[in-house]
GROMACS .gro file of C-alpha atoms in nm:
model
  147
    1UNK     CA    1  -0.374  -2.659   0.532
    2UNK     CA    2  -0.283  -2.345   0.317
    3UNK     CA    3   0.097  -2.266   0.286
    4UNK     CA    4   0.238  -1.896   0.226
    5UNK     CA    5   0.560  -1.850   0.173
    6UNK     CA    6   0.646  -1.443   0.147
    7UNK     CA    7   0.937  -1.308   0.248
    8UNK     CA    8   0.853  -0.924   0.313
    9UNK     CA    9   0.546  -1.056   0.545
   10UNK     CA   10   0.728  -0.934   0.917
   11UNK     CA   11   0.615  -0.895   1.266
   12UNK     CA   12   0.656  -0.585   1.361
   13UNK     CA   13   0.690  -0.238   1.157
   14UNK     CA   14   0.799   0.151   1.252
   15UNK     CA   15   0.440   0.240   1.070
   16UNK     CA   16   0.389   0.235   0.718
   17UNK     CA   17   0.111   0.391   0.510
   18UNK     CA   18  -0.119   0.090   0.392
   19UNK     CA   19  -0.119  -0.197   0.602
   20UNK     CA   20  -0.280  -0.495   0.529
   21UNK     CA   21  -0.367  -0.776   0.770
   22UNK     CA   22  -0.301  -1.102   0.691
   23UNK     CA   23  -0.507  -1.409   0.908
   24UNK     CA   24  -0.236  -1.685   0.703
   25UNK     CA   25  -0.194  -1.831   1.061
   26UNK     CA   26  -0.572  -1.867   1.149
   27UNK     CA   27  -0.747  -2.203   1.100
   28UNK     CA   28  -1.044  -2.014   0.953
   29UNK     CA   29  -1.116  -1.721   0.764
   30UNK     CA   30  -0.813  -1.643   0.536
   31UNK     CA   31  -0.774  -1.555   0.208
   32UNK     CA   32  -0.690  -1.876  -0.002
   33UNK     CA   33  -0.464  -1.674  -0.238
   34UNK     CA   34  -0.305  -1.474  -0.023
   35UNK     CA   35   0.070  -1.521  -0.147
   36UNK     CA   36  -0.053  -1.407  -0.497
   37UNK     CA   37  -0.214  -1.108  -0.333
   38UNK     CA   38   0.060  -1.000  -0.114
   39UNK     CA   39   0.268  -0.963  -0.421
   40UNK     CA   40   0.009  -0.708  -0.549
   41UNK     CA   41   0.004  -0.561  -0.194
   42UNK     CA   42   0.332  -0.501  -0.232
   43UNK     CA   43   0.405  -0.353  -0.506
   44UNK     CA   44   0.134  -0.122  -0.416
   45UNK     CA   45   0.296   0.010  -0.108
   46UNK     CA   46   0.122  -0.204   0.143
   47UNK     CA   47   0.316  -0.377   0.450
   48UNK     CA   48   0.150  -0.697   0.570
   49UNK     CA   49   0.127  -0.796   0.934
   50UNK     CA   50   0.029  -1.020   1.151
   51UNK     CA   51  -0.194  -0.834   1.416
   52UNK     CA   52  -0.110  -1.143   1.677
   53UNK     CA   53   0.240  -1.067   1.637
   54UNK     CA   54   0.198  -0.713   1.780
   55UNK     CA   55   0.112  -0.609   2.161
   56UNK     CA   56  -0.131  -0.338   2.202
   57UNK     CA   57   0.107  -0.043   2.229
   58UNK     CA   58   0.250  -0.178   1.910
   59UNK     CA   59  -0.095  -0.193   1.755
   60UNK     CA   60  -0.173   0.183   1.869
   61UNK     CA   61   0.195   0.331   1.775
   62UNK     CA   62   0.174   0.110   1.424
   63UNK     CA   63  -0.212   0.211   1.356
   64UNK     CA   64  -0.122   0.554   1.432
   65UNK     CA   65   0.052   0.642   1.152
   66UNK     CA   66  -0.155   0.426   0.918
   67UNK     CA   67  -0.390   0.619   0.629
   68UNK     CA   68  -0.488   0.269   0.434
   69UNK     CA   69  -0.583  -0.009   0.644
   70UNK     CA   70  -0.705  -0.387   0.491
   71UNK     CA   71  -0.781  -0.704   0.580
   72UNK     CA   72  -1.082  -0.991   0.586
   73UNK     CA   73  -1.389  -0.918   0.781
   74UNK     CA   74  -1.241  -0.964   1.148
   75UNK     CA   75  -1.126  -0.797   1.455
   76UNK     CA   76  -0.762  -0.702   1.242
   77UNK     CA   77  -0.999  -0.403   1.108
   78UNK     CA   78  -1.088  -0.273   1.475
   79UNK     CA   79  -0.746  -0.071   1.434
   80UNK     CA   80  -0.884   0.161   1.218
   81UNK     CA   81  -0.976   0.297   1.607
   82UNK     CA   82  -0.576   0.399   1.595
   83UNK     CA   83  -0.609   0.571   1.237
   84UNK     CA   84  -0.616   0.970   1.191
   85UNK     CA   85  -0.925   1.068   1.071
   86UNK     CA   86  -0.965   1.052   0.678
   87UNK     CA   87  -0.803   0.720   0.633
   88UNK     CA   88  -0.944   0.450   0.438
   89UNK     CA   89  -1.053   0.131   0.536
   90UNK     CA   90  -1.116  -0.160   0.329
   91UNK     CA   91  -1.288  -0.486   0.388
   92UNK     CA   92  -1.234  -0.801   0.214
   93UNK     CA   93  -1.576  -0.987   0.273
   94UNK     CA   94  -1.826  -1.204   0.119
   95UNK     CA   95  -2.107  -1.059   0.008
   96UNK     CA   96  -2.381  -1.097   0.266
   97UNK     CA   97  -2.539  -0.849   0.537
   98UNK     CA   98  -2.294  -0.725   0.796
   99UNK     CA   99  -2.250  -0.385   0.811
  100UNK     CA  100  -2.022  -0.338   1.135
  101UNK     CA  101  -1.691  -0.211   0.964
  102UNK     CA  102  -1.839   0.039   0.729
  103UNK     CA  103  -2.022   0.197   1.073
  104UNK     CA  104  -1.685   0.172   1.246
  105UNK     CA  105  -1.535   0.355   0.993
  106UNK     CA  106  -1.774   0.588   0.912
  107UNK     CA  107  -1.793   0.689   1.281
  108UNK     CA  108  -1.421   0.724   1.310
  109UNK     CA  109  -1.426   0.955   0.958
  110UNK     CA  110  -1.272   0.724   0.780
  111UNK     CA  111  -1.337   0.621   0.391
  112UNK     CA  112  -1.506   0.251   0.370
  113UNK     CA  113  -1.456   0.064   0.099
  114UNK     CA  114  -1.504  -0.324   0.060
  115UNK     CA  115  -1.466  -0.580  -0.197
  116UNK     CA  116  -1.639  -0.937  -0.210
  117UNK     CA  117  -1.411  -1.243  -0.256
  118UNK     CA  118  -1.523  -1.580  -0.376
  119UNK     CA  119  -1.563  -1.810  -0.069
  120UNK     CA  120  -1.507  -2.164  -0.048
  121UNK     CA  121  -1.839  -2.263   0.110
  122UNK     CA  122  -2.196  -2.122   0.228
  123UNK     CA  123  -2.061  -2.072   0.578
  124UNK     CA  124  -2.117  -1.715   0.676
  125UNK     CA  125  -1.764  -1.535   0.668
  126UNK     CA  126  -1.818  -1.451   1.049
  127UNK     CA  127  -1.699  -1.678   1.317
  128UNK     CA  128  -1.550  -2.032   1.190
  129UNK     CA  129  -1.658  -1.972   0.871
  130UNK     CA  130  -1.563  -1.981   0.525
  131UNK     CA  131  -1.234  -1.860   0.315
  132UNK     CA  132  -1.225  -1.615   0.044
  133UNK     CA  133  -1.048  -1.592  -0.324
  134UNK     CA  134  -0.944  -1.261  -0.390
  135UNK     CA  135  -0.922  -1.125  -0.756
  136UNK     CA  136  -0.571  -0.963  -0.718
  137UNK     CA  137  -0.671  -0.846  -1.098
  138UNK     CA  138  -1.020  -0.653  -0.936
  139UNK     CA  139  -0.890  -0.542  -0.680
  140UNK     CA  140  -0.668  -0.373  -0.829
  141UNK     CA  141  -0.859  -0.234  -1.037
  142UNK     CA  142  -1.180  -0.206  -0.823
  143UNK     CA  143  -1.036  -0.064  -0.494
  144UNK     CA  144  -0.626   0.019  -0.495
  145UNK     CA  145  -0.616   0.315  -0.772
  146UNK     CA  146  -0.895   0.467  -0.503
  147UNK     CA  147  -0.656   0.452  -0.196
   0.00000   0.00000   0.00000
């Protein structure tokens, strides 16, 4: 069972910027190192949500206003559908064939990037599947000085 304990991680928000969707409550499919990661998040301007915590008029009124959206490969990334053009999406994944985010995005005129975390077994990342690592360090490097 993973265990995150992060303080600024809330329920609801008035719309910020960069929002990052966290999956700490799922069973499956989380980042591993997520409380390491938020911190980054953070301190990069990035709120982090719960997309289960919001009802869908929250989701559309939140998304709205939202030019940097992130998160794991999962349905958290469909709110990019609520973004102005020109935003940025960016998918945490692992690095096999699936490219349904980067055509969502694309479509929508948004920016795509993605980054591929270390999982924790051969399960595809899709479904019940595996967890990822994150390199806070690449990341940050890789992907938040573009967005």
């Amino acid at each position: 069972m993973k265990e995150i304990n992060v303080a600024f991680i809330g329920k609801k928000t008035e719309g910020q910027d960069k929002i990052y969707i966290s999956r700490a409550k799922a069973r499956v499919r989380y980042v591993l190192n997520e409380a390491e990661l938020a911190s980054l998040l953070k301190n990069n301007g990035f709120e982090i949500l719960f997309g289960e915590d919001l009802s869908l008029a929250e989701q559309i009124e939140v998304f709205g206003k939202c030019s940097t959206l992130m998160g794991i490969h999962g349905a958290g990334l469909t709110n990019c559908i609520f973004m102005k053009p020109g935003g940025n999406v960016v998918e945490l994944r692992k690095r096999e064939k699936n490219y349904g985010y980067w055509h969502l995005a694309d479509s929508l005129g948004h920016k795509y990037y993605y980054y591929n975390g270390v999982p924790d077994s051969d399960a595809s990342l899709i479904g019940h599947g595996c967890n990822l690592t994150i390199s806070a360090a690449d990341l940050e490097s890789q992907i938040l000085k573009s967005v």
